[in-house]
XYZ file of C-alpha atoms in Angstrom:
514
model
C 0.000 0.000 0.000
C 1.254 3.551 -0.530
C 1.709 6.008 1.812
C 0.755 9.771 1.706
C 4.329 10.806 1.035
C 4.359 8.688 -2.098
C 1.654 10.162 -3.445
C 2.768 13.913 -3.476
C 2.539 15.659 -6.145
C -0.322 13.392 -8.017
C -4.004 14.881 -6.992
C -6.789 12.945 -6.645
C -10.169 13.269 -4.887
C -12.498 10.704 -2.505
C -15.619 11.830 -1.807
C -16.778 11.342 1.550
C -20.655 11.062 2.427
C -21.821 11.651 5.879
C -26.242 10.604 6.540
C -26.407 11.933 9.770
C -29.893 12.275 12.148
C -30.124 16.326 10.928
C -28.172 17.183 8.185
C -26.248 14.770 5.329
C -23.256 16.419 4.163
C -21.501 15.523 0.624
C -17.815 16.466 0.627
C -15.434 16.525 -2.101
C -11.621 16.245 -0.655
C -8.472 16.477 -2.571
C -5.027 14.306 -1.592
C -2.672 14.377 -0.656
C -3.343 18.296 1.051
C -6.493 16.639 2.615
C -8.576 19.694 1.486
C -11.983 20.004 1.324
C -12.815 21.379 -2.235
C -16.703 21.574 -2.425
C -19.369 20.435 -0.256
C -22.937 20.035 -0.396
C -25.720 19.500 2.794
C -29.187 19.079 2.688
C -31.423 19.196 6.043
C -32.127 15.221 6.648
C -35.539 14.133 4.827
C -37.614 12.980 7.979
C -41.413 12.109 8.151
C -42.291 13.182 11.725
C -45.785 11.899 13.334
C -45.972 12.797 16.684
C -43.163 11.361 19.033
C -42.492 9.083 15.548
C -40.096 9.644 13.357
C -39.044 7.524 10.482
C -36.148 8.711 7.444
C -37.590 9.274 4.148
C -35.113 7.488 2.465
C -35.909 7.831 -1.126
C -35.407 11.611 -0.762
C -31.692 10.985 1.207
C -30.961 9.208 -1.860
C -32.039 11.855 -4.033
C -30.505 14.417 -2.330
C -27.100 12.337 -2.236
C -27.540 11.714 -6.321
C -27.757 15.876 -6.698
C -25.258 16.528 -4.167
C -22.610 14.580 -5.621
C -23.784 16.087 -9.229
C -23.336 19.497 -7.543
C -19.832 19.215 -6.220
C -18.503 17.468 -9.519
C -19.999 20.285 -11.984
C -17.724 22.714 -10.009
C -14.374 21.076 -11.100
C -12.754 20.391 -14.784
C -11.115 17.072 -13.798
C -14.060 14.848 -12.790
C -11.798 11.922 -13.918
C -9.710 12.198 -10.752
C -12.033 11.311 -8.683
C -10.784 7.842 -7.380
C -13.262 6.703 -4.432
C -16.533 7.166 -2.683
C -17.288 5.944 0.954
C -20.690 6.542 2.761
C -20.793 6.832 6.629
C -24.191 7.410 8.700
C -25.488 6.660 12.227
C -25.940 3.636 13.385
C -28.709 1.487 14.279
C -31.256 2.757 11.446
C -31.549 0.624 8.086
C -33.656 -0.589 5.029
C -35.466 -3.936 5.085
C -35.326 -5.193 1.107
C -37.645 -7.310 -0.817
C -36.301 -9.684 -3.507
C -36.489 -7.087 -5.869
C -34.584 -4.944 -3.885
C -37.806 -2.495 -2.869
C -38.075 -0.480 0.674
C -40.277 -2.440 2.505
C -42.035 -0.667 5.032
C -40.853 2.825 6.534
C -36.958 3.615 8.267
C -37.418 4.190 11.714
C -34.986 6.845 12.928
C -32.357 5.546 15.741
C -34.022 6.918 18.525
C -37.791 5.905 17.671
C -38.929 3.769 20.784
C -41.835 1.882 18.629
C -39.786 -1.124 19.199
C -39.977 -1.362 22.828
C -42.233 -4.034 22.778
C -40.343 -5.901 20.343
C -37.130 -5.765 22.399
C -39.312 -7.005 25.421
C -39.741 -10.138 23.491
C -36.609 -10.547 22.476
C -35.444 -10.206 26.009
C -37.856 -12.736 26.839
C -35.949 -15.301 24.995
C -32.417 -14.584 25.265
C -30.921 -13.217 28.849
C -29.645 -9.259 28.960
C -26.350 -10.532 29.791
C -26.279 -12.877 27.837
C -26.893 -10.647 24.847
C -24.365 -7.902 25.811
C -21.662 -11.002 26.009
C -22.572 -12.160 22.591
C -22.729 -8.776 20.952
C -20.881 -6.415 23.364
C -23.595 -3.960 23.432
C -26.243 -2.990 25.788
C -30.133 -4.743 24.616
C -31.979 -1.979 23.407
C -34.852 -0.825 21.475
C -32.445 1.273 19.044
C -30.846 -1.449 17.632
C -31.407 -2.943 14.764
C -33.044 -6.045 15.156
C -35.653 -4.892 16.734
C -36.510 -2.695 14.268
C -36.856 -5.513 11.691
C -38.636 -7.623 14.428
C -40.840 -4.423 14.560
C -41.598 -4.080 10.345
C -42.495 -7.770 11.128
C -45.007 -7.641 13.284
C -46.781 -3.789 11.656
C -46.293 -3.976 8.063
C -47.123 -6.472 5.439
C -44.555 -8.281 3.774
C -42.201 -7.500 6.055
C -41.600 -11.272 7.078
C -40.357 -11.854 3.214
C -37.893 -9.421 3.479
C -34.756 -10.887 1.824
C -32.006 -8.259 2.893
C -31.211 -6.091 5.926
C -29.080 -2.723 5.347
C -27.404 0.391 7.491
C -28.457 3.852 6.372
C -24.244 4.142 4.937
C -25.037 0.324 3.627
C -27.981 1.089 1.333
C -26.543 4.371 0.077
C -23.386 2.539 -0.644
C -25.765 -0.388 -2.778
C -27.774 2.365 -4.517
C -23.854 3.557 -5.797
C -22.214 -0.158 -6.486
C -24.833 -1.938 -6.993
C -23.846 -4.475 -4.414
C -25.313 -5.506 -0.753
C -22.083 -5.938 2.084
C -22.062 -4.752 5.572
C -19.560 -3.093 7.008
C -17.952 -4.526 10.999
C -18.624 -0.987 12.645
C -22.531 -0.262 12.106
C -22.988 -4.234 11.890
C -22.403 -3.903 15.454
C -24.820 -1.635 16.037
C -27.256 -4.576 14.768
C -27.130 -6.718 18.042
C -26.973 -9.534 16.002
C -23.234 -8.948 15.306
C -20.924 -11.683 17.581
C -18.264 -8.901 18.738
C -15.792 -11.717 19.656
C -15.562 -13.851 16.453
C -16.961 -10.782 14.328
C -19.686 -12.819 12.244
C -23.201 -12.607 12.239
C -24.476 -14.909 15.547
C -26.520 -17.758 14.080
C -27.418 -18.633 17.792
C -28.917 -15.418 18.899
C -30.703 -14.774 15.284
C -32.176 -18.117 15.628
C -33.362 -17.345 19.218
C -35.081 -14.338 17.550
C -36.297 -16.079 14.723
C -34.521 -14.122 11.997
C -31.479 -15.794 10.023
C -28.118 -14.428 9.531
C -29.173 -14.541 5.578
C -30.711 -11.453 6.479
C -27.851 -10.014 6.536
C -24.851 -9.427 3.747
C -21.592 -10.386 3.913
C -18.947 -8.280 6.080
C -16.418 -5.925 5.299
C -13.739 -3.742 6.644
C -14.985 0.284 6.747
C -12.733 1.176 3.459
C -12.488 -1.455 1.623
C -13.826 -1.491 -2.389
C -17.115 -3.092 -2.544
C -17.583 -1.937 -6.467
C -17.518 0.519 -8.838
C -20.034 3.421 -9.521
C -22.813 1.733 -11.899
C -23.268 3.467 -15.135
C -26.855 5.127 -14.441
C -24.939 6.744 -11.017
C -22.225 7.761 -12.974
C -24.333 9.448 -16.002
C -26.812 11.146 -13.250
C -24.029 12.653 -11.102
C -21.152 13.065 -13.081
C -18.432 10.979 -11.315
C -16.879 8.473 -13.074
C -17.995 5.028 -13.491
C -14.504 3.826 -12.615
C -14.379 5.486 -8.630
C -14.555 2.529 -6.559
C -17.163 2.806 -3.358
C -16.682 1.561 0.155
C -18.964 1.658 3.353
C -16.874 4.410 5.749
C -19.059 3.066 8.742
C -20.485 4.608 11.973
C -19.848 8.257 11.705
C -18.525 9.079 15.196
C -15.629 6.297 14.173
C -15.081 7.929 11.286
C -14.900 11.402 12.986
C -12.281 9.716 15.005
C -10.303 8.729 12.078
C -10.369 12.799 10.803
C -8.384 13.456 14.108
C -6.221 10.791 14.073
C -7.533 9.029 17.288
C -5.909 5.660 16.927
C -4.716 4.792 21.012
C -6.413 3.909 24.275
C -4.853 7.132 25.577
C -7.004 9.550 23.274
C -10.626 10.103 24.138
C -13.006 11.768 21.680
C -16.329 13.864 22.402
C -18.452 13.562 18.818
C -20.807 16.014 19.236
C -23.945 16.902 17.025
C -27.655 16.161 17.350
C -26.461 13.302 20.076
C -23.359 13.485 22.237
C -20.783 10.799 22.747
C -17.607 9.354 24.242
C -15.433 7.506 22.099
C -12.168 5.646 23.083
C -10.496 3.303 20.756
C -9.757 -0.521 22.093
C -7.187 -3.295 21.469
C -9.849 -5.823 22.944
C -13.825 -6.110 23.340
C -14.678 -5.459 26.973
C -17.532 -7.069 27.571
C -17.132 -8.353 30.876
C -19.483 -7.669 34.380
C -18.067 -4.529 34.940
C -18.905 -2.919 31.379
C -22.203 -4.699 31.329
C -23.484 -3.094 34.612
C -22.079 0.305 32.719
C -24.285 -0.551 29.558
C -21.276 1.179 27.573
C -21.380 -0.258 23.921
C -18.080 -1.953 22.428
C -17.796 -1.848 18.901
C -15.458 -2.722 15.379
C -14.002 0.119 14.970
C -13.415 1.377 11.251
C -9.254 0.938 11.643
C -8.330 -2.537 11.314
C -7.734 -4.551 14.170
C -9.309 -1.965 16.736
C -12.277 -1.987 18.656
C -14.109 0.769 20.496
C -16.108 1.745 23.607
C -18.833 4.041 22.419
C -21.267 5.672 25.182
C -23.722 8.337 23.442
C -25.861 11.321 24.963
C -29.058 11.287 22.970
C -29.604 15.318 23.114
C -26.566 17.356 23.097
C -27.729 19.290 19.608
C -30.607 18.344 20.129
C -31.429 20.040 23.178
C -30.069 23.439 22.170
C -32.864 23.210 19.209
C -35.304 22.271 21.411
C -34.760 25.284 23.288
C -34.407 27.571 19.826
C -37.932 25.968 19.388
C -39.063 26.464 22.820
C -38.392 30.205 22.465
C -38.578 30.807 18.596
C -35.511 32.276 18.135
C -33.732 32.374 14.846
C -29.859 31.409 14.364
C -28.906 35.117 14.369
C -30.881 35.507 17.580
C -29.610 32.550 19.704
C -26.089 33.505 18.923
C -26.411 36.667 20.415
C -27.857 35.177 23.042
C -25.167 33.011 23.215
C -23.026 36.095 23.583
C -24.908 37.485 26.593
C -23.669 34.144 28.105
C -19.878 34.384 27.240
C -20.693 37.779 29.047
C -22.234 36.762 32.017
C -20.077 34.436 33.433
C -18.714 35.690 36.075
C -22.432 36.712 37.233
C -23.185 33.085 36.927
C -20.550 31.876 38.830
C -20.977 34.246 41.673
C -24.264 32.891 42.821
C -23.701 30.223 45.073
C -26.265 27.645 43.507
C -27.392 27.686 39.904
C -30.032 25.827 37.862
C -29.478 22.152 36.626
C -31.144 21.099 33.506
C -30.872 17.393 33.366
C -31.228 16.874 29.513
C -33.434 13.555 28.760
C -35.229 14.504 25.966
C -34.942 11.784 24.307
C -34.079 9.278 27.193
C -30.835 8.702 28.751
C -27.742 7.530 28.460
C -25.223 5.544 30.146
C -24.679 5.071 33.382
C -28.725 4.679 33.935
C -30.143 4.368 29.624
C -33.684 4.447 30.160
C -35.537 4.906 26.726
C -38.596 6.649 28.902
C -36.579 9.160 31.046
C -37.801 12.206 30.930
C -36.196 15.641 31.267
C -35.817 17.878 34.567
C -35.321 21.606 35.606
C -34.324 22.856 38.470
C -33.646 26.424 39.571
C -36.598 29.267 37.576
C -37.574 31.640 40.088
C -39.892 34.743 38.998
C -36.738 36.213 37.882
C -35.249 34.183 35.203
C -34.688 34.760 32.024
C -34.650 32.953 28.381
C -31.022 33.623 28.934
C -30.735 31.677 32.279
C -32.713 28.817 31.106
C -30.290 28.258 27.977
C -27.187 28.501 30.937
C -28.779 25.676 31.940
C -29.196 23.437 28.797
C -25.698 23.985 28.335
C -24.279 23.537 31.858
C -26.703 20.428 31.672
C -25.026 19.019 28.742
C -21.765 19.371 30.332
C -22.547 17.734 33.875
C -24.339 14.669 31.543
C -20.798 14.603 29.662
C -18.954 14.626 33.258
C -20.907 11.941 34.535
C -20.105 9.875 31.774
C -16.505 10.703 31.278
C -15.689 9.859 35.158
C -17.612 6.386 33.895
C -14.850 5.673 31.800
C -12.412 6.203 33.863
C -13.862 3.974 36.221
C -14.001 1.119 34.033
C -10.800 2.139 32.157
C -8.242 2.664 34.927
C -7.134 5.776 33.108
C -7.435 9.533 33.428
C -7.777 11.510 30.323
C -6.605 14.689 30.733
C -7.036 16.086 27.437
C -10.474 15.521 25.437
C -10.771 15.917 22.120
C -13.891 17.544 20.814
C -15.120 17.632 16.990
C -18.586 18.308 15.642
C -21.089 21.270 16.766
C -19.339 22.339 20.075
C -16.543 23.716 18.237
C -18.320 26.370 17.054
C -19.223 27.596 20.325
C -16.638 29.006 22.490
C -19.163 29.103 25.557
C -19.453 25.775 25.473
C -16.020 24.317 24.928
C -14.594 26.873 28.065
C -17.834 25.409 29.904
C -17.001 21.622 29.289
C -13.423 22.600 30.622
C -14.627 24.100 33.680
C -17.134 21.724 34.628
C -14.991 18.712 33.021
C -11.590 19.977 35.236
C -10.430 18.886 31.778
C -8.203 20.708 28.581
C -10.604 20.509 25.755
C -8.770 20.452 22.347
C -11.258 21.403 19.943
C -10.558 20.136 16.655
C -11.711 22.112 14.065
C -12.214 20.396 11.136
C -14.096 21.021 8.263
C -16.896 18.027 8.354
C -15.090 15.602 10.543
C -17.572 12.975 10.162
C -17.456 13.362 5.739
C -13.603 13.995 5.884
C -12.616 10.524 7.810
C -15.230 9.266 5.152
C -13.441 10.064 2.272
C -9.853 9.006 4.169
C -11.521 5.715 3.849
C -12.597 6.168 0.722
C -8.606 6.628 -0.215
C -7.971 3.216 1.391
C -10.426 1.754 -1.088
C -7.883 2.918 -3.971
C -4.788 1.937 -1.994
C -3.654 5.372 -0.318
C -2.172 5.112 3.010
C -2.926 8.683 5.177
C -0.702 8.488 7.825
C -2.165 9.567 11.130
C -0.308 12.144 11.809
C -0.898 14.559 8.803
C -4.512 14.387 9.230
C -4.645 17.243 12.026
C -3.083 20.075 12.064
C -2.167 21.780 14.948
C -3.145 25.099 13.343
C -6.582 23.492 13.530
C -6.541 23.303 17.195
C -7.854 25.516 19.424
C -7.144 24.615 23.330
C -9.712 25.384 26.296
C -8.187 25.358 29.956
C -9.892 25.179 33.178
C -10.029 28.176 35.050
C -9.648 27.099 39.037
C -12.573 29.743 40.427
C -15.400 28.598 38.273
C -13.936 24.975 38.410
C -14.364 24.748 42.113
C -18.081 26.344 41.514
C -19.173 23.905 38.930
C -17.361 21.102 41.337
C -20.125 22.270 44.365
C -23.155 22.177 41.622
C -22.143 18.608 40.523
C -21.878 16.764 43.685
C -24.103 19.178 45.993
C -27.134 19.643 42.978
C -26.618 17.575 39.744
C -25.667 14.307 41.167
C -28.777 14.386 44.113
C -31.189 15.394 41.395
C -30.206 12.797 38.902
C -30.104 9.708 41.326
C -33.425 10.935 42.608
C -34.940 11.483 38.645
C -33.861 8.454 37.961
C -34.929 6.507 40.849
C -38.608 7.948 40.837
C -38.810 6.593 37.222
C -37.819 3.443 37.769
C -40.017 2.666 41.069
C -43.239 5.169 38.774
C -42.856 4.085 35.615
C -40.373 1.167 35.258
C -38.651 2.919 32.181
C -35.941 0.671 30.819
């Protein structure tokens, strides 16, 4: 394989392709510089009903097919682009007919419809033993119980011949060819983590069959060629080879050149998550009780543990809802924040928002929590309540990040940060404060898209070598500062920590969320 210094001096482009849960982003990168030359995003096609929301995925594909017609018309050599490679979320997929026809609708990642599916499932097969098996927490997210869920609410569903990943299917509709990729496969919970092949045990226990599935492959690696029609409707040649990137935090990993179980990484976007890269599956007692997800990663040979926040973004639109503010609005009410710090640290106690609007994640994930605010007085202001989403986000990251440390043995004194966060200065100097971490902030131009089309380079035999990927020019660093460190240190164990056991105590013994 060649490495990046063997290729200077010859450009080439990969295009990298990013579905995420709000926006899918179509990048065009050129190599060796790394440089992103044209993008294109479109707002993700949703159909929302209530608290349901599925992924209109005709019109992702569309939108892909223009986007990628877009960023070629704005360059004269189309012919050096080498290599395509689709990344998404995990968890949400396509059931096929034999004809290869969407059958039924894509539930979104975080739709809990198939609660009472995974209540079946659990039923059968042991929690414990299913996190052993697949090294991930039983959930209503994943996969299977998504297809167990077409099953049992939409016709046809049980002669569905072929099960694919958002990044999978997009990567078919290119190639023409059905594979799955090691990182989103296990996000399936059907995946064995151990052996890394589709568990014919626990399928069977299910009553679905690893023939559901298509055969595996490593995030990167050629799966085809652009078919003709693609090629004539977007203007890329038919000759780019295309490869499934994988789970797009990994691959926003691979755009900062996380690669050792020293480095920890905070993805942030609609969700929030902890990412630390693995020699070994930990799937043991300890990790279990944690419910902290192991995965493939997308570099070969690694693994990961992968924890997520379900609102991080997504709270801070909520809000924007809540209030009707516009963009131009919220930012300068973002600004009245960066300005009133010191105010806010003065007070002795300050509001908690514990941010479950959408559930909860590790150490407690409980599909049915429910969010909680503490601290509005007659006083308080728009302003104040949006302090609190954000110092909320930040205690929910804590609480996790002294998780892994737990499990881990190790302290990580630097996290790295990539995605929406580091465009917000008042954030990143809050997740240092209230962390009593430095926060690197690494800011690079689509993170999730550019590790994408690093992949996509594998797929034609380019090596990038880790460390050109970041530059340090692209680094911004955030460090604690001791007076409102020791304030946010009183809020977490005197406030946050009381109010969360107790939340999420009452909603067990109430409501038996799970």
């Amino acid at each position: 394989m060649k490495s990046l210094a063997q290729k200077k001096g010859r450009v080439m482009y990969t295009i990298g392709i990013d579905i995420g849960t709000t926006n899918c982003k179509v990048c065009l990168f050129q190599f060796p510089s790394l440089e992103l030359v044209n993008e294109y995003s479109f707002k993700t096609p949703k159909n929302i009903e209530g608290d349901n929301a599925v992924f209109d995925v005709r019109l992702i594909w569309d939108g892909v097919v223009h986007g990628l017609k877009t960023i070629t018309d704005r360059i004269n050599d189309t012919f050096n682009i080498k290599a395509i490679a689709v990344a998404s979320v995990g968890e949400a997929g396509v059931l096929l007919d034999e004809s290869d026809n969407l059958i039924g609708p894509a539930l979104t990642w975080y739709d809990t419809r198939p609660q009472p599916q995974l209540e079946k499932i659990l039923a059968a097969l042991e929690m414990k033993s299913i996190y052993e098996i697949t090294g991930i927490p039983a959930h209503s997210n994943y996969s299977i119980n998504k297809i167990k869920w077409l099953h049992d609410n939409v016709e046809q569903a049980r002669q569905g011949k072929k099960w694919l990943c958002l990044a999978e299917y997009i990567a078919f509709k290119l190639s023409g060819v059905k594979r799955s990729e090691y990182s989103l496969a296990s996000r399936t919970m059907a995946l064995n983590i151990t052996q890394k092949t589709w568990d014919d045990k626990l399928l069977a226990a299910v009553d679905l069959s690893s023939s559901l599935f298509s055969p595996l492959v490593q995030a990167g690696e050629a799966i085809g060629h652009l078919t003709q029609e693609v090629s004539v409707l977007t203007g890329v040649p038919k000759e780019a080879c295309v490869a499934i990137a994988g789970h797009d935090h990994m691959c926003g990993s691979v755009a900062v050149g996380l690669c050792n179980e020293s480095q920890i990484l905070n993805s942030t976007g609609t969700t929030e998550g902890l990412l630390v890269v693995t020699d070994t599956v930990n799937n043991t007692e300890h990790f279990f009780q944690a419910r902290v997800s192991n995965g493939v990663h997308v570099l070969p040979g690694l693994h990961s543990l992968y924890a997520s926040l379900p609102s991080a973004g997504y709270a801070i639109e909520w809000f924007r809802n809540l209030f009707e503010l516009d963009m131009a609005e919220f930012l300068r009410m973002v600004d009245t924040l960066r300005n009133d710090k010191d105010l806010a640290t003065a007070k002795k106690m300050d509001g908690i928002f514990i941010p479950h609007l959408r559930g909860s994640g590790p150490p407690d994930r409980n599909t049915g929590s429910r969010a909680l605010i503490y601290g509005l007085d007659d006083q308080s202001r728009p302003e104040d309540i949006l302090r609190f989403v954000f110092q909320g986000l930040c205690f929910e990251l804590r609480n996790l990040l002294e998780l892994y440390e737990t499990l881990t043995g190790r302290t990580y004194p630097e996290v790295n940060v990539i995605g929406a966060a580091c465009k917000n200065p008042y954030w990143l100097q809050l997740k240092a404060n209230i962390l009593n971490r430095e926060i690197v902030a690494c800011n690079v131009d689509e993170a999730v898209s550019k590790g994408a089309a690093i992949l996509a380079a594998k797929a034609v035999g380019v090596n990038i070598e880790s460390e050109a990927i970041t530059a340090p020019e692209r680094q911004k660093r955030y460090h604690p500062e001791s007076a409102c460190v020791a304030h946010y240190q009183q809020m977490y164990t005197q406030v946050y920590k009381p109010l969360y056991e107790s939340k999420m105590r009452t909603e067990h013994l109430c409501y038996g969320v799970n």
